Amino acid sequence: MPTNIKRTIEIINEISPSFCAAKWYNATIWLGNGRTASCHLPPAHSILVSEIMKNPSALHNTAFKKDRRLEMLTGKRSDECAYCWTVEDNAEPNIYSDRVYKTRIYQETEILQLSKLDPQADIDPKTLEISFDNLCNLSCTYCNSEFSTTWASDIKVNGPYADLKTTGGGAFQNAGDLALPYGIKNENNPYIEAFFKWFHGSLKTNLQELRITGGEPTRSPWFWKLLDECQDTNFDFAVNSNLIMDEVKLNQLISASKKFKKFDLYTSGEGYGAHAEFIRWGLDYDLWRNNLIRFANEGQYSMIHVMMTISALSIWSITEFMTDILELRKKFNGHQFHMSLNLVRFPSFQNLNVLPEDLKQAQADKIQTWLSTAVGLSSSETNQIERIIAYLRNVNRSQEDTDSQENKQHDLKSFTRQYADRKNVNLSTVFPTEFIEWFNTI
């Protein structure tokens, strides 16, 4: 059972004011290019091939992570965890950072034993997310060629985005060739070879949950190969899918959900209708919704998680989207559809703090009003929504942000105009008047 929030905070403070269990027990690994991070918030770092040749578990137990573990045990705030420090330093009482949520999923004894462990020791993660490649059929506004072949194709056909001044602008000026150094088929990829060695060694025995992300995992042959090798395993299984697929592929995903004792589906969305289709280009909102309903009806699952990515471009219809999800929840008589709200930090020009103060306060008021009448939210969802409101009201700059407000606003306009032109979309048809009026003044 997860540890309750109050006790989690007590345990964290007993160990260290900068402690987070995710640095040991959680990992995301991009096997296509050999990079890893302890959660979705810190920047990824490279995994040395020389390390995994000797020790496949170095896919997770990198020298870099071990140094960060030592910092956490000694009370130092790791620079890579700046997002959590921003939330904790600026949030209102009873609003918690992700390190609380990512620690509480483990049992008290599991958390406490980390304080006694040598920070240089190798440890198998309990919750692991892996990506085999970047094959994807969408090109979302906050994404780039490293994580989406559709983004890469756009850059190759239409050229790099021009006139971007922020540090994150470079992500939209290359075709992501470094994302797949072993080619689109991942032939002779040492990271994938090391993963399967580790998987068939200690990993599959010690895992509590294995989650596959992408790209779009269902487009990757490695995803289906892994499913074939998951016979007689006891861990929970999860997959991140955008659910934009035909009936044949959806049938395969529904069948896959029945292979495991516990299966979770993670899908993404935060906007409604045409607005959603713009910020997640390639999305068909009705198809996404219908496939979600069909999976909910026919799949065998524990929970369906709807991951909301909150940015300066997506904020405008999140209340309409959450209303739609709550309506779906009613139809299924429970909490099958769990929402999580995650702030975009990269690129900085899409972070909420690029917006002017009046628009931020207006959006905070709108979300607060919606929250005051919303029925059926879990305590975790309520807390995360309140965290977005607090961020809009209180945070003018993230700790890790080095770009000037002038450059961020410049890049928001330059990027969004080019993105819309490539899609032949009139911005006034997908954004509200108050955003367009301000946007035109930049």
Tab-separated table of C-alpha atoms in Angstrom:
chain	number	residue	atom	x	y	z
A	1	MET	CA	0.000	0.000	0.000
A	2	PRO	CA	1.233	3.553	-0.704
A	3	THR	CA	2.319	5.629	2.279
A	4	ASN	CA	-0.110	8.421	3.151
A	5	ILE	CA	0.968	11.972	2.372
A	6	LYS	CA	1.377	13.169	5.959
A	7	ARG	CA	3.574	10.221	6.894
A	8	THR	CA	5.527	10.541	3.628
A	9	ILE	CA	6.470	14.118	4.495
A	10	GLU	CA	7.520	13.012	7.986
A	11	ILE	CA	9.735	10.261	6.541
A	12	ILE	CA	11.301	12.609	3.977
A	13	ASN	CA	12.162	15.085	6.705
A	14	GLU	CA	13.566	12.315	8.908
A	15	ILE	CA	15.958	11.299	6.143
A	16	SER	CA	16.810	14.666	4.566
A	17	PRO	CA	15.041	17.888	3.487
A	18	SER	CA	16.063	17.172	-0.130
A	19	PHE	CA	15.301	13.443	-0.214
A	20	CYS	CA	13.242	11.790	-2.973
A	21	ALA	CA	12.851	8.018	-3.293
A	22	ALA	CA	12.504	8.310	-7.075
A	23	LYS	CA	16.261	8.725	-7.393
A	24	TRP	CA	16.600	5.074	-6.366
A	25	TYR	CA	13.300	3.375	-7.128
A	26	ASN	CA	12.099	5.148	-10.268
A	27	ALA	CA	13.649	5.637	-13.705
A	28	THR	CA	12.879	6.556	-17.274
A	29	ILE	CA	15.335	5.160	-19.815
A	30	TRP	CA	15.400	6.110	-23.492
A	31	LEU	CA	17.004	3.022	-24.992
A	32	GLY	CA	17.064	4.420	-28.521
A	33	ASN	CA	19.860	6.842	-27.649
A	34	GLY	CA	21.016	5.762	-24.192
A	35	ARG	CA	19.732	8.442	-21.851
A	36	THR	CA	18.016	8.309	-18.474
A	37	ALA	CA	16.377	10.397	-15.764
A	38	SER	CA	14.834	9.559	-12.411
A	39	CYS	CA	11.457	11.025	-13.361
A	40	HIS	CA	9.956	13.248	-16.062
A	41	LEU	CA	11.136	16.474	-14.382
A	42	PRO	CA	14.977	16.494	-14.414
A	43	PRO	CA	16.819	16.695	-17.731
A	44	ALA	CA	17.971	13.333	-19.067
A	45	HIS	CA	21.668	12.448	-18.974
A	46	SER	CA	23.723	10.055	-21.091
A	47	ILE	CA	24.506	6.456	-20.118
A	48	LEU	CA	28.053	5.341	-20.850
A	49	VAL	CA	28.283	2.241	-23.063
A	50	SER	CA	31.424	1.227	-21.143
A	51	GLU	CA	29.362	1.054	-17.934
A	52	ILE	CA	26.538	-1.105	-19.292
A	53	MET	CA	28.994	-3.516	-20.932
A	54	LYS	CA	30.216	-4.398	-17.442
A	55	ASN	CA	26.931	-3.938	-15.616
A	56	PRO	CA	23.578	-3.844	-17.470
A	57	SER	CA	21.919	-2.262	-14.424
A	58	ALA	CA	24.031	0.842	-15.119
A	59	LEU	CA	21.153	1.739	-17.449
A	60	HIS	CA	19.691	3.016	-14.172
A	61	ASN	CA	22.635	3.083	-11.754
A	62	THR	CA	24.737	5.657	-13.558
A	63	ALA	CA	27.612	7.427	-11.832
A	64	PHE	CA	25.683	10.677	-12.258
A	65	LYS	CA	22.622	9.350	-10.399
A	66	LYS	CA	24.762	7.963	-7.600
A	67	ASP	CA	26.220	11.428	-7.021
A	68	ARG	CA	22.701	12.884	-6.872
A	69	ARG	CA	21.686	10.194	-4.359
A	70	LEU	CA	24.526	11.279	-2.101
A	71	GLU	CA	23.342	14.893	-2.365
A	72	MET	CA	19.834	13.866	-1.373
A	73	LEU	CA	21.020	11.914	1.660
A	74	THR	CA	23.097	14.858	2.861
A	75	GLY	CA	20.420	17.522	2.436
A	76	LYS	CA	21.725	19.255	-0.674
A	77	ARG	CA	19.206	20.417	-3.247
A	78	SER	CA	20.200	18.887	-6.571
A	79	ASP	CA	20.106	21.434	-9.397
A	80	GLU	CA	18.298	18.982	-11.688
A	81	CYS	CA	15.331	18.897	-9.290
A	82	ALA	CA	14.677	22.649	-9.552
A	83	TYR	CA	11.019	22.148	-10.485
A	84	CYS	CA	10.199	20.641	-7.090
A	85	TRP	CA	12.109	23.381	-5.283
A	86	THR	CA	10.145	26.015	-7.237
A	87	VAL	CA	6.844	24.424	-6.199
A	88	GLU	CA	7.887	24.057	-2.565
A	89	ASP	CA	9.266	27.589	-2.273
A	90	ASN	CA	6.283	29.281	-3.915
A	91	ALA	CA	3.275	27.052	-3.263
A	92	GLU	CA	0.612	27.688	-0.666
A	93	PRO	CA	0.196	25.395	2.382
A	94	ASN	CA	-0.909	21.801	1.702
A	95	ILE	CA	0.233	21.888	-1.916
A	96	TYR	CA	2.902	19.274	-2.476
A	97	SER	CA	5.754	18.873	-4.925
A	98	ASP	CA	6.211	15.795	-7.076
A	99	ARG	CA	8.930	14.383	-4.832
A	100	VAL	CA	6.226	13.787	-2.210
A	101	TYR	CA	3.997	11.987	-4.686
A	102	LYS	CA	6.881	10.001	-6.169
A	103	THR	CA	8.044	8.908	-2.721
A	104	ARG	CA	4.647	8.006	-1.293
A	105	ILE	CA	3.987	5.258	-3.851
A	106	TYR	CA	6.441	3.059	-1.940
A	107	GLN	CA	5.967	1.416	1.426
A	108	GLU	CA	7.401	3.031	4.532
A	109	THR	CA	9.956	0.269	5.063
A	110	GLU	CA	11.108	0.557	1.436
A	111	ILE	CA	11.609	4.300	1.786
A	112	LEU	CA	13.432	4.154	5.110
A	113	GLN	CA	15.877	1.474	4.003
A	114	LEU	CA	17.302	3.859	1.385
A	115	SER	CA	18.762	6.019	4.151
A	116	LYS	CA	20.882	3.042	5.214
A	117	LEU	CA	21.998	2.098	1.707
A	118	ASP	CA	25.397	3.067	0.333
A	119	PRO	CA	24.635	5.752	-2.278
A	120	GLN	CA	27.151	4.039	-4.592
A	121	ALA	CA	25.270	0.728	-4.430
A	122	ASP	CA	23.453	-0.677	-7.470
A	123	ILE	CA	19.721	-1.070	-7.012
A	124	ASP	CA	16.945	-2.295	-9.262
A	125	PRO	CA	14.152	0.255	-9.718
A	126	LYS	CA	10.682	-0.690	-8.568
A	127	THR	CA	8.947	1.483	-11.156
A	128	LEU	CA	10.616	1.671	-14.548
A	129	GLU	CA	9.582	3.494	-17.707
A	130	ILE	CA	11.379	2.709	-20.947
A	131	SER	CA	11.236	3.979	-24.508
A	132	PHE	CA	12.645	1.889	-27.344
A	133	ASP	CA	12.433	4.569	-30.035
A	134	ASN	CA	10.735	7.805	-31.098
A	135	LEU	CA	8.279	6.400	-33.646
A	136	CYS	CA	5.226	8.620	-33.292
A	137	ASN	CA	2.267	9.785	-35.369
A	138	LEU	CA	1.780	13.136	-33.563
A	139	SER	CA	3.799	16.351	-33.387
A	140	CYS	CA	2.695	18.046	-30.163
A	141	THR	CA	3.619	21.693	-29.593
A	142	TYR	CA	5.885	21.051	-26.597
A	143	CYS	CA	7.566	17.997	-28.159
A	144	ASN	CA	10.392	17.850	-30.724
A	145	SER	CA	12.257	15.600	-33.163
A	146	GLU	CA	14.078	13.699	-30.429
A	147	PHE	CA	10.794	12.149	-29.286
A	148	SER	CA	8.692	12.100	-32.455
A	149	THR	CA	9.443	10.937	-35.979
A	150	THR	CA	6.540	13.082	-37.180
A	151	TRP	CA	8.315	16.125	-35.773
A	152	ALA	CA	11.512	14.938	-37.471
A	153	SER	CA	9.736	14.556	-40.817
A	154	ASP	CA	8.347	18.088	-40.566
A	155	ILE	CA	11.816	19.555	-39.969
A	156	LYS	CA	13.284	17.561	-42.864
A	157	VAL	CA	10.521	18.630	-45.262
A	158	ASN	CA	9.917	22.233	-44.144
A	159	GLY	CA	13.278	23.094	-42.627
A	160	PRO	CA	14.202	24.180	-39.107
A	161	TYR	CA	12.210	26.761	-37.188
A	162	ALA	CA	13.788	30.196	-37.607
A	163	ASP	CA	14.206	33.239	-35.386
A	164	LEU	CA	14.238	31.550	-31.967
A	165	LYS	CA	16.316	33.153	-29.211
A	166	THR	CA	15.827	31.015	-26.085
A	167	THR	CA	18.000	28.088	-25.046
A	168	GLY	CA	15.200	25.647	-25.857
A	169	GLY	CA	14.755	26.971	-29.372
A	170	GLY	CA	17.476	24.699	-30.692
A	171	ALA	CA	15.214	21.690	-30.188
A	172	PHE	CA	13.138	22.918	-33.132
A	173	GLN	CA	16.084	23.528	-35.408
A	174	ASN	CA	17.260	19.972	-35.983
A	175	ALA	CA	15.712	16.797	-37.350
A	176	GLY	CA	16.581	14.692	-34.303
A	177	ASP	CA	19.117	12.459	-36.030
A	178	LEU	CA	20.913	11.982	-32.707
A	179	ALA	CA	17.731	10.488	-31.227
A	180	LEU	CA	18.295	7.223	-33.108
A	181	PRO	CA	22.059	6.730	-33.507
A	182	TYR	CA	21.428	3.051	-34.252
A	183	GLY	CA	18.878	3.746	-36.951
A	184	ILE	CA	15.113	3.518	-36.944
A	185	LYS	CA	15.304	-0.288	-36.512
A	186	ASN	CA	17.731	-0.039	-33.570
A	187	GLU	CA	20.060	-2.647	-35.028
A	188	ASN	CA	23.003	-3.581	-32.773
A	189	ASN	CA	21.843	-1.115	-30.145
A	190	PRO	CA	23.898	-1.882	-26.974
A	191	TYR	CA	21.317	-0.223	-24.727
A	192	ILE	CA	18.506	-2.489	-25.894
A	193	GLU	CA	20.800	-5.517	-25.640
A	194	ALA	CA	21.751	-4.508	-22.082
A	195	PHE	CA	18.083	-3.987	-21.180
A	196	PHE	CA	17.050	-7.507	-22.151
A	197	LYS	CA	20.054	-8.971	-20.274
A	198	TRP	CA	19.094	-6.992	-17.192
A	199	PHE	CA	15.407	-7.820	-17.669
A	200	HIS	CA	15.997	-11.566	-17.749
A	201	GLY	CA	18.421	-11.284	-14.821
A	202	SER	CA	17.316	-9.554	-11.631
A	203	LEU	CA	15.080	-6.827	-13.027
A	204	LYS	CA	11.881	-8.683	-13.859
A	205	THR	CA	11.903	-10.278	-10.401
A	206	ASN	CA	12.320	-6.989	-8.510
A	207	LEU	CA	10.112	-4.744	-10.626
A	208	GLN	CA	6.779	-3.601	-9.275
A	209	GLU	CA	5.723	-1.816	-12.469
A	210	LEU	CA	7.102	-1.657	-16.000
A	211	ARG	CA	5.794	1.152	-18.154
A	212	ILE	CA	6.477	1.635	-21.874
A	213	THR	CA	6.521	5.059	-23.459
A	214	GLY	CA	7.647	6.470	-26.798
A	215	GLY	CA	7.103	8.014	-29.279
A	216	GLU	CA	3.974	5.958	-29.607
A	217	PRO	CA	4.877	2.480	-28.234
A	218	THR	CA	2.320	0.556	-30.270
A	219	ARG	CA	4.205	1.608	-33.427
A	220	SER	CA	7.442	0.036	-32.195
A	221	PRO	CA	8.253	-3.624	-32.972
A	222	TRP	CA	10.309	-3.726	-29.760
A	223	PHE	CA	7.154	-3.095	-27.733
A	224	TRP	CA	5.510	-6.213	-29.139
A	225	LYS	CA	8.742	-8.222	-28.686
A	226	LEU	CA	8.812	-7.267	-25.008
A	227	LEU	CA	5.195	-8.329	-24.596
A	228	ASP	CA	6.127	-11.763	-25.950
A	229	GLU	CA	8.847	-12.034	-23.287
A	230	CYS	CA	6.623	-11.063	-20.366
A	231	GLN	CA	5.188	-14.521	-19.790
A	232	ASP	CA	4.943	-15.585	-16.132
A	233	THR	CA	5.974	-12.195	-14.762
A	234	ASN	CA	4.462	-10.739	-11.592
A	235	PHE	CA	5.010	-7.033	-12.101
A	236	ASP	CA	2.302	-4.588	-13.122
A	237	PHE	CA	2.418	-3.361	-16.707
A	238	ALA	CA	1.545	0.029	-18.138
A	239	VAL	CA	1.758	1.726	-21.503
A	240	ASN	CA	1.664	5.365	-22.605
A	241	SER	CA	-0.429	5.593	-25.754
A	242	ASN	CA	-1.915	8.538	-27.622
A	243	LEU	CA	-4.719	6.157	-28.749
A	244	ILE	CA	-4.679	7.550	-32.278
A	245	MET	CA	-4.804	4.195	-34.024
A	246	ASP	CA	-7.005	2.066	-36.238
A	247	GLU	CA	-9.295	-0.721	-35.060
A	248	VAL	CA	-6.725	-3.475	-35.691
A	249	LYS	CA	-4.074	-1.826	-33.520
A	250	LEU	CA	-6.618	-1.004	-30.813
A	251	ASN	CA	-7.697	-4.658	-30.749
A	252	GLN	CA	-4.069	-5.663	-30.193
A	253	LEU	CA	-3.734	-3.201	-27.329
A	254	ILE	CA	-6.947	-4.458	-25.724
A	255	SER	CA	-5.644	-8.045	-25.993
A	256	ALA	CA	-2.300	-7.019	-24.468
A	257	SER	CA	-4.103	-5.585	-21.443
A	258	LYS	CA	-5.290	-9.097	-20.585
A	259	LYS	CA	-1.788	-10.603	-20.312
A	260	PHE	CA	-0.995	-9.083	-16.916
A	261	LYS	CA	-2.424	-9.293	-13.421
A	262	LYS	CA	-2.560	-5.493	-13.381
A	263	PHE	CA	-2.517	-3.262	-16.462
A	264	ASP	CA	-2.693	0.534	-16.546
A	265	LEU	CA	-3.234	2.698	-19.607
A	266	TYR	CA	-1.689	6.169	-19.684
A	267	THR	CA	-2.945	8.495	-22.367
A	268	SER	CA	-2.455	12.208	-22.940
A	269	GLY	CA	-4.779	15.140	-23.327
A	270	GLU	CA	-5.461	18.534	-21.835
A	271	GLY	CA	-7.290	20.520	-24.497
A	272	TYR	CA	-10.767	20.242	-25.950
A	273	GLY	CA	-11.892	19.869	-29.559
A	274	ALA	CA	-10.122	21.916	-32.229
A	275	HIS	CA	-7.819	23.482	-29.652
A	276	ALA	CA	-6.638	20.022	-28.594
A	277	GLU	CA	-6.090	19.020	-32.212
A	278	PHE	CA	-3.893	22.062	-32.767
A	279	ILE	CA	-1.621	21.642	-29.747
A	280	ARG	CA	-1.330	17.886	-30.396
A	281	TRP	CA	-1.090	17.950	-34.187
A	282	GLY	CA	-2.239	14.653	-35.698
A	283	LEU	CA	-4.822	14.186	-32.949
A	284	ASP	CA	-8.439	13.546	-33.886
A	285	TYR	CA	-10.289	14.413	-30.671
A	286	ASP	CA	-13.358	12.319	-31.455
A	287	LEU	CA	-11.230	9.314	-32.436
A	288	TRP	CA	-9.174	9.671	-29.246
A	289	ARG	CA	-12.320	9.865	-27.139
A	290	ASN	CA	-14.014	6.932	-28.891
A	291	ASN	CA	-10.908	4.735	-28.583
A	292	LEU	CA	-10.642	5.696	-24.914
A	293	ILE	CA	-14.253	4.633	-24.340
A	294	ARG	CA	-13.763	1.387	-26.263
A	295	PHE	CA	-10.651	0.493	-24.260
A	296	ALA	CA	-12.521	1.341	-21.044
A	297	ASN	CA	-15.339	-0.981	-22.079
A	298	GLU	CA	-13.298	-3.908	-23.429
A	299	GLY	CA	-9.835	-3.736	-21.873
A	300	GLN	CA	-8.757	-5.419	-18.651
A	301	TYR	CA	-7.147	-2.706	-16.575
A	302	SER	CA	-6.759	-1.257	-13.120
A	303	MET	CA	-6.767	2.423	-14.052
A	304	ILE	CA	-6.772	4.725	-17.047
A	305	HIS	CA	-4.547	7.745	-16.446
A	306	VAL	CA	-5.077	10.933	-18.432
A	307	MET	CA	-1.842	12.926	-18.411
A	308	MET	CA	-2.386	16.649	-18.902
A	309	THR	CA	0.565	18.740	-20.093
A	310	ILE	CA	-0.064	22.308	-18.988
A	311	SER	CA	1.584	25.035	-21.053
A	312	ALA	CA	1.016	28.586	-22.211
A	313	LEU	CA	-0.546	27.107	-25.361
A	314	SER	CA	-2.671	24.394	-23.727
A	315	ILE	CA	-4.086	26.234	-20.680
A	316	TRP	CA	-7.003	27.749	-22.596
A	317	SER	CA	-9.380	24.778	-22.642
A	318	ILE	CA	-8.269	22.609	-19.727
A	319	THR	CA	-11.474	23.184	-17.760
A	320	GLU	CA	-13.592	22.089	-20.731
A	321	PHE	CA	-11.357	19.042	-21.087
A	322	MET	CA	-11.584	18.135	-17.390
A	323	THR	CA	-15.363	18.515	-17.557
A	324	ASP	CA	-15.403	16.007	-20.426
A	325	ILE	CA	-13.276	13.532	-18.451
A	326	LEU	CA	-15.545	13.845	-15.411
A	327	GLU	CA	-18.546	13.158	-17.651
A	328	LEU	CA	-16.831	10.003	-18.906
A	329	ARG	CA	-16.077	9.016	-15.333
A	330	LYS	CA	-19.775	9.223	-14.495
A	331	LYS	CA	-20.602	6.851	-17.349
A	332	PHE	CA	-18.233	4.272	-15.908
A	333	ASN	CA	-19.442	4.744	-12.325
A	334	GLY	CA	-16.105	5.411	-10.710
A	335	HIS	CA	-12.572	6.716	-10.902
A	336	GLN	CA	-11.326	4.797	-13.927
A	337	PHE	CA	-10.120	8.027	-15.501
A	338	HIS	CA	-7.500	9.575	-13.230
A	339	MET	CA	-6.121	12.974	-14.261
A	340	SER	CA	-2.621	14.274	-13.575
A	341	LEU	CA	-1.523	17.842	-14.348
A	342	ASN	CA	2.105	18.378	-15.317
A	343	LEU	CA	3.672	21.768	-16.028
A	344	VAL	CA	5.755	22.283	-19.161
A	345	ARG	CA	9.217	23.486	-18.191
A	346	PHE	CA	10.933	22.919	-21.528
A	347	PRO	CA	10.916	24.782	-23.786
A	348	SER	CA	10.849	27.771	-21.417
A	349	PHE	CA	8.854	29.841	-23.912
A	350	GLN	CA	5.875	27.528	-23.413
A	351	ASN	CA	5.945	27.651	-19.604
A	352	LEU	CA	2.952	29.408	-18.033
A	353	ASN	CA	5.108	32.237	-16.743
A	354	VAL	CA	5.620	33.519	-20.300
A	355	LEU	CA	2.055	34.891	-20.109
A	356	PRO	CA	1.367	38.428	-18.850
A	357	GLU	CA	0.118	38.848	-15.301
A	358	ASP	CA	-3.483	39.723	-16.215
A	359	LEU	CA	-3.922	36.595	-18.345
A	360	LYS	CA	-2.344	34.383	-15.686
A	361	GLN	CA	-4.651	35.764	-12.980
A	362	ALA	CA	-7.686	35.427	-15.264
A	363	GLN	CA	-6.852	31.781	-15.975
A	364	ALA	CA	-6.259	31.123	-12.276
A	365	ASP	CA	-9.694	32.633	-11.535
A	366	LYS	CA	-11.319	30.540	-14.264
A	367	ILE	CA	-9.796	27.300	-12.983
A	368	GLN	CA	-10.599	28.210	-9.357
A	369	THR	CA	-14.239	28.839	-10.274
A	370	TRP	CA	-14.389	25.531	-12.136
A	371	LEU	CA	-12.818	23.699	-9.195
A	372	SER	CA	-15.324	25.166	-6.724
A	373	THR	CA	-18.195	23.369	-8.467
A	374	ALA	CA	-16.431	20.251	-9.805
A	375	VAL	CA	-17.805	16.975	-8.475
A	376	GLY	CA	-15.986	13.644	-8.405
A	377	LEU	CA	-12.348	14.719	-8.158
A	378	SER	CA	-9.892	12.721	-6.083
A	379	SER	CA	-7.812	14.483	-3.424
A	380	SER	CA	-4.714	14.067	-5.599
A	381	GLU	CA	-6.427	15.663	-8.600
A	382	THR	CA	-7.704	18.532	-6.471
A	383	ASN	CA	-4.222	19.134	-5.093
A	384	GLN	CA	-2.656	19.161	-8.553
A	385	ILE	CA	-5.265	21.583	-9.884
A	386	GLU	CA	-4.653	23.841	-6.878
A	387	ARG	CA	-0.940	23.617	-7.632
A	388	ILE	CA	-1.555	24.968	-11.159
A	389	ILE	CA	-3.620	27.813	-9.708
A	390	ALA	CA	-0.863	28.627	-7.201
A	391	TYR	CA	1.753	28.528	-9.953
A	392	LEU	CA	-0.264	30.955	-12.075
A	393	ARG	CA	-0.701	33.314	-9.140
A	394	ASN	CA	2.734	33.139	-7.513
A	395	VAL	CA	5.511	32.018	-9.872
A	396	ASN	CA	7.062	34.487	-12.279
A	397	ARG	CA	10.183	32.457	-13.058
A	398	SER	CA	11.160	28.830	-12.597
A	399	GLN	CA	14.434	28.282	-10.757
A	400	GLU	CA	16.128	26.642	-13.722
A	401	ASP	CA	14.944	29.251	-16.240
A	402	THR	CA	17.806	31.340	-17.661
A	403	ASP	CA	15.924	33.009	-20.519
A	404	SER	CA	14.677	36.587	-20.386
A	405	GLN	CA	10.943	37.241	-20.465
A	406	GLU	CA	11.419	39.278	-23.640
A	407	ASN	CA	13.105	36.371	-25.435
A	408	LYS	CA	10.547	33.857	-24.182
A	409	GLN	CA	7.632	35.929	-25.415
A	410	HIS	CA	9.420	36.514	-28.704
A	411	ASP	CA	9.913	32.772	-29.175
A	412	LEU	CA	6.342	31.931	-28.183
A	413	LYS	CA	5.102	34.179	-30.989
A	414	SER	CA	7.731	33.127	-33.526
A	415	PHE	CA	7.280	29.404	-32.866
A	416	THR	CA	3.476	29.456	-32.703
A	417	ARG	CA	3.149	31.408	-35.950
A	418	GLN	CA	5.490	29.048	-37.792
A	419	TYR	CA	3.766	25.987	-36.293
A	420	ALA	CA	0.357	27.312	-37.408
A	421	ASP	CA	1.593	28.269	-40.878
A	422	ARG	CA	2.975	24.753	-41.442
A	423	LYS	CA	-0.414	23.339	-40.476
A	424	ASN	CA	-2.356	26.015	-42.407
A	425	VAL	CA	-4.322	26.945	-39.279
A	426	ASN	CA	-5.685	30.390	-38.414
A	427	LEU	CA	-4.789	30.938	-34.732
A	428	SER	CA	-7.988	32.872	-34.054
A	429	THR	CA	-9.971	29.678	-34.741
A	430	VAL	CA	-8.285	27.725	-31.937
A	431	PHE	CA	-7.381	30.312	-29.256
A	432	PRO	CA	-9.642	32.697	-27.301
A	433	THR	CA	-9.808	36.384	-28.106
A	434	GLU	CA	-7.935	37.488	-24.981
A	435	PHE	CA	-4.927	35.354	-25.932
A	436	ILE	CA	-4.937	36.521	-29.576
A	437	GLU	CA	-5.193	40.188	-28.572
A	438	TRP	CA	-2.158	39.883	-26.304
A	439	PHE	CA	-0.283	37.627	-28.748
A	440	ASN	CA	-0.598	40.257	-31.480
A	441	THR	CA	1.043	42.868	-29.255
A	442	ILE	CA	4.263	40.879	-28.785
